CSV table of C-alpha atoms in Angstrom, one decimal:
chain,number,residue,atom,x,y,z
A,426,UNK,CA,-32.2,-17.4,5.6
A,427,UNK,CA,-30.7,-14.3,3.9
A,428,UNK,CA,-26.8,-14.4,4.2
A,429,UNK,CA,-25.7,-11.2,6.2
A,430,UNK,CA,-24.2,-8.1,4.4
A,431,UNK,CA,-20.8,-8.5,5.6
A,432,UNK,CA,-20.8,-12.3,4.7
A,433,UNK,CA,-22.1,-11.1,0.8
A,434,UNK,CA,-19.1,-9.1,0.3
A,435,UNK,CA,-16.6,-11.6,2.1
A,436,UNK,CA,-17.4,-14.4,0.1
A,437,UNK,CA,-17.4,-11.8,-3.1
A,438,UNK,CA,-13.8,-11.2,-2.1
A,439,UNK,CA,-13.1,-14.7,-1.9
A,440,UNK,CA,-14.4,-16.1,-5.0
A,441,UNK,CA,-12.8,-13.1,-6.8
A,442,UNK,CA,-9.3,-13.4,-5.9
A,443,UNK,CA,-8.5,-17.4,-4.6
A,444,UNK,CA,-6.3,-18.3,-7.6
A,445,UNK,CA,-5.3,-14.8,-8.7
A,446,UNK,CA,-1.6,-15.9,-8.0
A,447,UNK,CA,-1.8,-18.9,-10.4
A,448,UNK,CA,-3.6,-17.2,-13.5
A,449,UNK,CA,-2.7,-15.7,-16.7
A,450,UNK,CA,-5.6,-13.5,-17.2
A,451,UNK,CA,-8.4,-12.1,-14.9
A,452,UNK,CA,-11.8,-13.5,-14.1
A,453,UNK,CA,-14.9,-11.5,-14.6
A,454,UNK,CA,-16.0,-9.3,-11.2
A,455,UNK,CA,-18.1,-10.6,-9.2
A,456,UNK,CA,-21.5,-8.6,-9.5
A,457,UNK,CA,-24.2,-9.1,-7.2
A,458,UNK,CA,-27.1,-7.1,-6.5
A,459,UNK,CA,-26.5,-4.0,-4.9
A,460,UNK,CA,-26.6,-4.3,-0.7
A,461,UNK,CA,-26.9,-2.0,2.1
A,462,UNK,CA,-23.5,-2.1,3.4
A,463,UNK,CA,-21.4,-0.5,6.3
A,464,UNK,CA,-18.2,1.0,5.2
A,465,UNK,CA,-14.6,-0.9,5.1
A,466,UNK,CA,-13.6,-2.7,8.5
A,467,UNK,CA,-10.4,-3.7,8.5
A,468,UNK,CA,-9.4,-6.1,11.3
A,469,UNK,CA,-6.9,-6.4,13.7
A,470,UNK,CA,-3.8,-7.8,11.7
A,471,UNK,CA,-1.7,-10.8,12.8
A,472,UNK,CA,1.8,-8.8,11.6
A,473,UNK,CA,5.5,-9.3,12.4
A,474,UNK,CA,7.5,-5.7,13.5
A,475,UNK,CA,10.9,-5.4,15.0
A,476,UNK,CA,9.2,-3.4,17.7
A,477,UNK,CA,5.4,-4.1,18.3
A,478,UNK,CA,3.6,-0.4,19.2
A,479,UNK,CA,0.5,-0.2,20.1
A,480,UNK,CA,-1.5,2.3,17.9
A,481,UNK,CA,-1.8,5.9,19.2
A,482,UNK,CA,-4.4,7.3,21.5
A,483,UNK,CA,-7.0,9.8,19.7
A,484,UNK,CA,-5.0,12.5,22.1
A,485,UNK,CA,-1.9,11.5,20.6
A,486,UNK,CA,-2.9,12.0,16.9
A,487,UNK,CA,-3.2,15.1,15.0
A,488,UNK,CA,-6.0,16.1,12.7
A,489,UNK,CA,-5.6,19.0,10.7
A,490,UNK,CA,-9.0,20.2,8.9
A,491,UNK,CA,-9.1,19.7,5.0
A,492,UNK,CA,-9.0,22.6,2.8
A,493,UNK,CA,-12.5,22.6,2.1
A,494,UNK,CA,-14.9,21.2,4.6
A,495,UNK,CA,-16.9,18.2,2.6
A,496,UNK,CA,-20.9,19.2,3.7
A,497,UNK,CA,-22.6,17.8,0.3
A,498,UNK,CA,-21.9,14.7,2.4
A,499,UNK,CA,-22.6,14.7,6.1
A,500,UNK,CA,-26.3,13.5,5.2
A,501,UNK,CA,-26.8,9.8,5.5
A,502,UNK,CA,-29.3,9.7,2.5
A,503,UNK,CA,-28.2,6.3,0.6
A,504,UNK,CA,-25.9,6.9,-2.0
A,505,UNK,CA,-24.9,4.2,-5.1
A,506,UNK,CA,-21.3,3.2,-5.1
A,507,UNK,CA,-19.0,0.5,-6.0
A,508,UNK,CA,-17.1,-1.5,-4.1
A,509,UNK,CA,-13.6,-2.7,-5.4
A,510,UNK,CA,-10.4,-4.7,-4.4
A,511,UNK,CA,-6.7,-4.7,-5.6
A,512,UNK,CA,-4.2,-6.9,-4.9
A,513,UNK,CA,-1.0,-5.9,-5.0
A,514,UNK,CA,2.4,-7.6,-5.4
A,515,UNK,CA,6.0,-6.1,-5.5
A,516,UNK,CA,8.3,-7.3,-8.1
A,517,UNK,CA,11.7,-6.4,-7.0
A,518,UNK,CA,14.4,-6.1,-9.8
A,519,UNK,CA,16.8,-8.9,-11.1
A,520,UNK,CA,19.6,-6.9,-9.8
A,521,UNK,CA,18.8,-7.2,-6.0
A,522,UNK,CA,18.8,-11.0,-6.4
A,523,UNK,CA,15.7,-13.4,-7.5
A,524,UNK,CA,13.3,-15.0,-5.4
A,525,UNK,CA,12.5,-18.7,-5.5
A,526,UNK,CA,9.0,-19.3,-6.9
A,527,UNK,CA,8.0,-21.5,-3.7
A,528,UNK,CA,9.0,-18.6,-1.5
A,529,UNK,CA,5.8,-16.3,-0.2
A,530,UNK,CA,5.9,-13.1,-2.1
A,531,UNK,CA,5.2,-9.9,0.0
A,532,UNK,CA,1.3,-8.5,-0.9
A,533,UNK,CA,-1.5,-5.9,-0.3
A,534,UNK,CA,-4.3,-5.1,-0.9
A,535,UNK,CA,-6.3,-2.0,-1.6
A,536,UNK,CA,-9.5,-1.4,-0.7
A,537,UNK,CA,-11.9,1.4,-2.4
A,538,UNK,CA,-15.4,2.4,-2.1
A,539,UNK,CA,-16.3,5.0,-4.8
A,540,UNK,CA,-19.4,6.5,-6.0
A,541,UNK,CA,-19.7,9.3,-8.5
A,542,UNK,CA,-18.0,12.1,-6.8
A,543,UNK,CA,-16.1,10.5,-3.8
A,544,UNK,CA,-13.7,7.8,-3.3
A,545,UNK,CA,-12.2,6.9,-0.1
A,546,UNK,CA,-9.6,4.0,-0.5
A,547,UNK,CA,-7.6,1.9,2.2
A,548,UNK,CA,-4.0,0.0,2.5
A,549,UNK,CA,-4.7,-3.1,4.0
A,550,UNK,CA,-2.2,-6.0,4.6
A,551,UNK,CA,1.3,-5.8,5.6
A,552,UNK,CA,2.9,-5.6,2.1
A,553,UNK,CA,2.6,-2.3,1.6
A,554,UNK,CA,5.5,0.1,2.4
A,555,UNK,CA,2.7,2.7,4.5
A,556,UNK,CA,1.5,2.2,8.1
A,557,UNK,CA,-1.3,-0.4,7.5
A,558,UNK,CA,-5.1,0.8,7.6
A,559,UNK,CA,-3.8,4.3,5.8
A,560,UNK,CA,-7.0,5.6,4.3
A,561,UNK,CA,-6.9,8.0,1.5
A,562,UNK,CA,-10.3,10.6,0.9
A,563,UNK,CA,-10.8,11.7,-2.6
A,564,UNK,CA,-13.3,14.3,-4.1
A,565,UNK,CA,-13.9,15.3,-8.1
A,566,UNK,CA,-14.5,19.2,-7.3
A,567,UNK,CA,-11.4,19.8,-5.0
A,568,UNK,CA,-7.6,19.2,-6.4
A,569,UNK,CA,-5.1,16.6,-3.8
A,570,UNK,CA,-6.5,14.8,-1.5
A,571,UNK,CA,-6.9,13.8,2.4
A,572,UNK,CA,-4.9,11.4,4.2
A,573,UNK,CA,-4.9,9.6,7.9
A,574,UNK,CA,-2.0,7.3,8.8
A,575,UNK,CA,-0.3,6.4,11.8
A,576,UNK,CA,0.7,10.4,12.5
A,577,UNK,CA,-3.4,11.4,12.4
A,578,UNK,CA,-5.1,13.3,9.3
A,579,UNK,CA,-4.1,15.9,7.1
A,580,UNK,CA,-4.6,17.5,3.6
A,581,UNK,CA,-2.0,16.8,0.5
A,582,UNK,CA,-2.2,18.9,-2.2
A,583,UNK,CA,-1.9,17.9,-5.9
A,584,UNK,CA,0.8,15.2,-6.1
A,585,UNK,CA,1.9,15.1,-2.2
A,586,UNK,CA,0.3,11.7,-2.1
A,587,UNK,CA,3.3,10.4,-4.1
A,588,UNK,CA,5.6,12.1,-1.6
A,589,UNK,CA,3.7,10.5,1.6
A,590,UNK,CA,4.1,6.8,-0.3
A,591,UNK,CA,7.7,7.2,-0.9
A,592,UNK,CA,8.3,8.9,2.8
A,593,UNK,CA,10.7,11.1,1.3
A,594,UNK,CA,11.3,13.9,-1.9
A,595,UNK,CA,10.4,12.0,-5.4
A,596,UNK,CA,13.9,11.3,-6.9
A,597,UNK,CA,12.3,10.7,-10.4
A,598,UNK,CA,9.0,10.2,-12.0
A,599,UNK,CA,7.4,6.7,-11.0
A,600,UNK,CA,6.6,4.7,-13.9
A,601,UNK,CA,2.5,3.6,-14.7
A,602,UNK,CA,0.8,1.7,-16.6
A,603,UNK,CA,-3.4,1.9,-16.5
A,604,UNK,CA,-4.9,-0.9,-18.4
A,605,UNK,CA,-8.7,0.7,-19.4
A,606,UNK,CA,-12.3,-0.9,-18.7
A,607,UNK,CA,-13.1,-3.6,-21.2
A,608,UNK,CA,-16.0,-2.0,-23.2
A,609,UNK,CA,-18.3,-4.4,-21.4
A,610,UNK,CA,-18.4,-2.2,-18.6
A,611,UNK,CA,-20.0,1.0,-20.1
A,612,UNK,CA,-21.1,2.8,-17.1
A,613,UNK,CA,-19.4,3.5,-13.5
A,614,UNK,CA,-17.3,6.1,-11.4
A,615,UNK,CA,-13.7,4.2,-12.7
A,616,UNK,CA,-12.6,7.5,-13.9
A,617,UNK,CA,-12.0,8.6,-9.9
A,618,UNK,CA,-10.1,5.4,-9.2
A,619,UNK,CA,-7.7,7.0,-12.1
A,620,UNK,CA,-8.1,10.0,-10.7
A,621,UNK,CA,-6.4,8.3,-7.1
A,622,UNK,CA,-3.9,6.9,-9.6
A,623,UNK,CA,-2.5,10.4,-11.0
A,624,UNK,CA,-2.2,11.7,-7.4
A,625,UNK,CA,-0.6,8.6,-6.1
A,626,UNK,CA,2.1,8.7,-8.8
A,627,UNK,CA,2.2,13.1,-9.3
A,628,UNK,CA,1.0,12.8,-12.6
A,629,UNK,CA,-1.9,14.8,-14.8
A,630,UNK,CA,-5.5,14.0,-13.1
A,631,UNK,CA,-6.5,14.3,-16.4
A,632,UNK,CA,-4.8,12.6,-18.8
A,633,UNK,CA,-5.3,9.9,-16.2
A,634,UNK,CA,-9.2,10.1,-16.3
A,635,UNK,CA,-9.2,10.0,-19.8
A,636,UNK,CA,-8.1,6.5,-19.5
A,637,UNK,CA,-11.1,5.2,-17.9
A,638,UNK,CA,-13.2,7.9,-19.0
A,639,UNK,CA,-17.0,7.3,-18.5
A,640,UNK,CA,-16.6,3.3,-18.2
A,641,UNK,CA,-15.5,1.2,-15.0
A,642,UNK,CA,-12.8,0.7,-12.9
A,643,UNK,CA,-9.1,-0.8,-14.5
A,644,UNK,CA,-8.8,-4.0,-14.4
A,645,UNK,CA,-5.3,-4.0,-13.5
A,646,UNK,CA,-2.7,-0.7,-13.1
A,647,UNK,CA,0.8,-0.6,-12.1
A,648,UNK,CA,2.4,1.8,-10.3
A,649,UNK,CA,6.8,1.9,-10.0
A,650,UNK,CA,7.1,-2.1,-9.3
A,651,UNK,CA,3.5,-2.5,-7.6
A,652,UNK,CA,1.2,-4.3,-9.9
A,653,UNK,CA,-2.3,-4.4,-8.7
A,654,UNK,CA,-5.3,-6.8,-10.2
A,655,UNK,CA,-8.9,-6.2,-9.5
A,656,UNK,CA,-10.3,-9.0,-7.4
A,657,UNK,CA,-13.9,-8.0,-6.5
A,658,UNK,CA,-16.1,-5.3,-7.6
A,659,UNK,CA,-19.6,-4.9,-6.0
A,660,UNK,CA,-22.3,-2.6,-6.4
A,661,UNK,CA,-23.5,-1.0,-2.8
A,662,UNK,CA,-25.5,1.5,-1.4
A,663,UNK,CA,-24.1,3.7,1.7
A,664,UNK,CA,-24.6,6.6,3.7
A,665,UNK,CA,-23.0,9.3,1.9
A,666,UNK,CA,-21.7,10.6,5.3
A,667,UNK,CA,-19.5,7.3,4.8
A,668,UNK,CA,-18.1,8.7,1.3
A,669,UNK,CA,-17.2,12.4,2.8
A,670,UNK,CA,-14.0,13.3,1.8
A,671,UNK,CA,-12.4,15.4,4.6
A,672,UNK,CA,-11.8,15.2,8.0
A,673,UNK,CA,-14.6,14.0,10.1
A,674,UNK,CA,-15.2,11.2,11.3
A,675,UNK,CA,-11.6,9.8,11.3
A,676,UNK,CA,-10.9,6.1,10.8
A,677,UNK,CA,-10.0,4.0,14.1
A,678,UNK,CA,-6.6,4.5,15.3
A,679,UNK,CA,-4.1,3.3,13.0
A,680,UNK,CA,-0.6,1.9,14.0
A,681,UNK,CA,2.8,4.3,13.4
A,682,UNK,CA,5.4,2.0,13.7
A,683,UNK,CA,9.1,3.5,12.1
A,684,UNK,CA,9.9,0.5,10.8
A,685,UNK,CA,8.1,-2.8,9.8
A,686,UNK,CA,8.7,-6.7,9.1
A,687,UNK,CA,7.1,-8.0,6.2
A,688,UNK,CA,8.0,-12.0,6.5
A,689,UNK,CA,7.2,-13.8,9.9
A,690,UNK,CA,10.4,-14.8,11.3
A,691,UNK,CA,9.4,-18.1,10.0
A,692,UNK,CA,9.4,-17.7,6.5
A,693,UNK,CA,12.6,-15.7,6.5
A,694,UNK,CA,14.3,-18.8,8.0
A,695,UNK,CA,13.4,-20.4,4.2
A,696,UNK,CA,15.4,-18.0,2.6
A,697,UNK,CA,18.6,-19.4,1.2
A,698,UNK,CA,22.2,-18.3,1.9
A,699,UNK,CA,24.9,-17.6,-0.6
A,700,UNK,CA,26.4,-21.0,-1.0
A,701,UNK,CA,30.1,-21.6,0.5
A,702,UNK,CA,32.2,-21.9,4.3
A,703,UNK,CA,29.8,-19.9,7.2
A,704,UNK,CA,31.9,-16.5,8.3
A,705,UNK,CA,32.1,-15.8,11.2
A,706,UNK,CA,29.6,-12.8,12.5
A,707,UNK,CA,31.5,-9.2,13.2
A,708,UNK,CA,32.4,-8.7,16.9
A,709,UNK,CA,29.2,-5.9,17.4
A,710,UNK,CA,26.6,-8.0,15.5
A,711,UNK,CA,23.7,-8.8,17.4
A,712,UNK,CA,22.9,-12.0,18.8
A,713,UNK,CA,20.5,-12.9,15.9
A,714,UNK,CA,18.7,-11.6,12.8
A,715,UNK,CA,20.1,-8.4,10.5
A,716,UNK,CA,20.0,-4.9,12.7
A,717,UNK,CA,19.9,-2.3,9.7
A,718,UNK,CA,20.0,1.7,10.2
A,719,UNK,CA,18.6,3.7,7.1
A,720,UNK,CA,20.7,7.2,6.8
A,721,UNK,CA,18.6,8.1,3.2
A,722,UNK,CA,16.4,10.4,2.5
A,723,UNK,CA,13.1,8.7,1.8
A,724,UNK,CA,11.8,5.2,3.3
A,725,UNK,CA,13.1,1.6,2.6
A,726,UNK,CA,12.4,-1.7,1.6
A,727,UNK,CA,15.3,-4.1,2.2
A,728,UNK,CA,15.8,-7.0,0.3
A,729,UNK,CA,17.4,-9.9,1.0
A,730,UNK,CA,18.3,-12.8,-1.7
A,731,UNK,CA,15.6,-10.7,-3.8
A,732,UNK,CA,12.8,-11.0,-1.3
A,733,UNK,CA,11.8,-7.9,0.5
A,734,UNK,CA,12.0,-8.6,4.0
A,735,UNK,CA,10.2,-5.3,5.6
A,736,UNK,CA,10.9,-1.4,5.1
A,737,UNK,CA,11.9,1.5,7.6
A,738,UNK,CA,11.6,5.0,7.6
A,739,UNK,CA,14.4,7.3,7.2
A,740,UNK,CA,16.6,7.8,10.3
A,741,UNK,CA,15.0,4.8,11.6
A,742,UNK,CA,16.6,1.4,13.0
A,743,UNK,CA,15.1,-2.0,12.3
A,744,UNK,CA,15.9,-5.7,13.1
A,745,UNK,CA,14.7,-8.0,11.0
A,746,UNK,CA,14.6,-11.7,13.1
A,747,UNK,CA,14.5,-15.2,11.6
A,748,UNK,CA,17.4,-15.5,9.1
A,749,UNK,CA,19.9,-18.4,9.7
A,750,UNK,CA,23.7,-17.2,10.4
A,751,UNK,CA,25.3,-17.4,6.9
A,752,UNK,CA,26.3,-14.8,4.6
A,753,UNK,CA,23.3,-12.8,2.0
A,754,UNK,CA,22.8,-10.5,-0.9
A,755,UNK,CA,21.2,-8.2,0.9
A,756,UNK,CA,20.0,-4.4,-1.1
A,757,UNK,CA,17.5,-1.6,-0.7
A,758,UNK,CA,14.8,0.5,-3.0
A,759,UNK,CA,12.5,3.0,-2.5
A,760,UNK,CA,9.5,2.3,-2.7
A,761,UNK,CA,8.8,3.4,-6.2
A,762,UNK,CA,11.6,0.9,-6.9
A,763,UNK,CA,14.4,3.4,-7.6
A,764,UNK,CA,17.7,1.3,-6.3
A,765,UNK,CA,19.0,2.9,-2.7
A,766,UNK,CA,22.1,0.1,-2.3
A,767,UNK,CA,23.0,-2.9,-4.7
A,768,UNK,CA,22.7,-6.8,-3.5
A,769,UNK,CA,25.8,-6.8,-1.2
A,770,UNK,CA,27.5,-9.8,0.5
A,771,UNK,CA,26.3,-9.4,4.2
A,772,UNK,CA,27.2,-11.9,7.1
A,773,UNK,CA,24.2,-12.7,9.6
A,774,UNK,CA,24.0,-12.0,12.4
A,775,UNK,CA,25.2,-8.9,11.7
A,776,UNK,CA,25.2,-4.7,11.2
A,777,UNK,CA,24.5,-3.2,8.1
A,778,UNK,CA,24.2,0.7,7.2
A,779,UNK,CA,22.2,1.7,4.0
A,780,UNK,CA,23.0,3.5,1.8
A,781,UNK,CA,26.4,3.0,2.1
A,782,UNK,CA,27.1,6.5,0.5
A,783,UNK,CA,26.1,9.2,2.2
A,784,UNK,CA,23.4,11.1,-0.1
A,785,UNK,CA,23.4,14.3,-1.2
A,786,UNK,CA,20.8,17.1,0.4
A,787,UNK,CA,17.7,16.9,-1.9
């Protein structure tokens, strides 16, 4: 009996990335024969928030219409494409502590389908610093790109898409490193996965192209402190109404939370306290866990013993549950991994306000 499509690509996905965390190099993509397939479903996650909000009604989002409205592609005549996943990891720096090995790290993945002309990828998983299920609609003829998160759908110009990952004003230029398509792979629409790339991290589209140039997609890239492998790569064929780059036919409602728990309260419980007498908690700390208020100007990730624990929006409150009382390094980054607040001592339960400084108006 012929395995279903969905099943094809699941078990694609599978075999591509079940011992990605213990290998040196990569292994070769998976390339089946090309499959009718539906576009990306991502399903309802089993996640861990300080607050648990249901995702917004279609009346309470807000679609704004992209610059130009995508036509070329509101046929569904089959189209070829390629279908390819990243996994992503954080590596936080030696300076906001360092992780045990045996302790979980934090990861995402990304998920792209991309054909000649179009790309439309997706942040799935609840690594990622976004509001999970953010889908991001790319075409070659038309500069930026279009976006739906938590807040709706709306058009970024050239380089925006690095402001909407950092949730604030870039404070530098993120670092990036692009490893190119081994010549194996001599044909394929890689250059538009660059392309996402240089918009993702406000740099040249085309110096970025001209990495990948007529070949297939990286095999790995890193972007500030995300480094991303390629797990799966599969050829498809779908309606090119599913590859339109603008913005009808928005994805399912996607959850807008302010602030966001990475770890299950579980696996913060494993993370080790500084060693030395318990202090006792502040008289206004909460009852459990680390309340923390972020008064910067872009989002957070919090860190604690080197681990990063969730992230928050600026202006935003969080309370991260699951830590044992005792005292931790405990720091922030944005999430381009510039440093917002050094690993400080910090008893739990207990307050904390980050940055500590007050910043300047950028």
């Amino acid at each position: 009996m012929p395995l279903h499509p969905r099943i094809v690509v699941a078990l694609a996905v599978l075999v591509g990335c079940g011992d990605c965390d213990r290998r040196e190099g990569l292994r070769p993509p998976i390339q089946p024969p090309e499959a009718e397939l539906e576009p990306f479903e991502v399903a309802p996650e089993d996640v861990y928030r300080p607050v648990t909000p249901s995702a917004p009604s279609a009346s309470d989002r807000r679609f704004v219409e992209a610059f130009t409205e995508d036509t070329d592609y509101a046929g569904h005549q089959p189209e070829s494409a390629r279908r390819l996943v990243y996994r992503a990891s954080l590596r936080v720096p030696v300076s906001l502590g360092v992780a045990p090995d045996w302790l979980p790290k934090p990861s995402g993945e990304l998920y792209i389908d991309v054909s000649r002309d179009r790309l439309r990828a997706r942040f799935v998983g609840n690594g990622w610093p976004v509001d999970p299920g953010s889908e991001v609609r790319l075409r070659r003829d038309e500069p930026g790109v279009y976006v739906f998160d938590g807040e709706g759908g709306r058009p970024l110009g050239p380089g925006q898409l690095a402001q909407w990952f950092e949730g604030g004003r870039l404070r530098f230029q993120p670092s990036l490193r692009v490893r190119p398509p081994p010549p194996s792979e001599q044909s394929g629409p890689g250059d538009l996965v660059c392309r996402l790339i240089a918009e993702w991290t406000n740099t040249p589209p085309d110096e970025q192209m001209r990495r990948c140039g007529a070949g297939g997609s990286p095999p790995d890239f890193r972007v500030g402190l995300w480094r991303a492998e390629r797990t799966a790569d599969v050829a498809v064929r779908l309606p090119r109404s599913a590859l339109r780059a603008d913005h009808v036919d928005p994805p399912r409602p996607i959850p807008n939370p302010a602030s966001r728990a990475i770890l299950a309260p579980e696996t913060m419980a494993r993370i080790e306290r500084i060693r030395g007498p318990l202090q006792p908690p502040a008289e206004d700390a909460p009852a459990e866990g680390l309340q923390v208020l972020n008064r910067g100007r872009s989002r957070m990730l919090v860190t604690v013993q080197g681990t990063p624990i969730g992230w928050l929006d600026r202006g935003a409150r969080a309370h991260f549950v699951g830590l044992a009382p005792g005292t931790y390094r405990v720091g922030a980054m944005r999430p381009f991994g510039l440093q917002s607040a050094g690993g400080q001592a910090t008893v739990v339960p207990g307050r904390l306000v980050l940055p500590r400084w007050v910043p300047r108006e950028e």
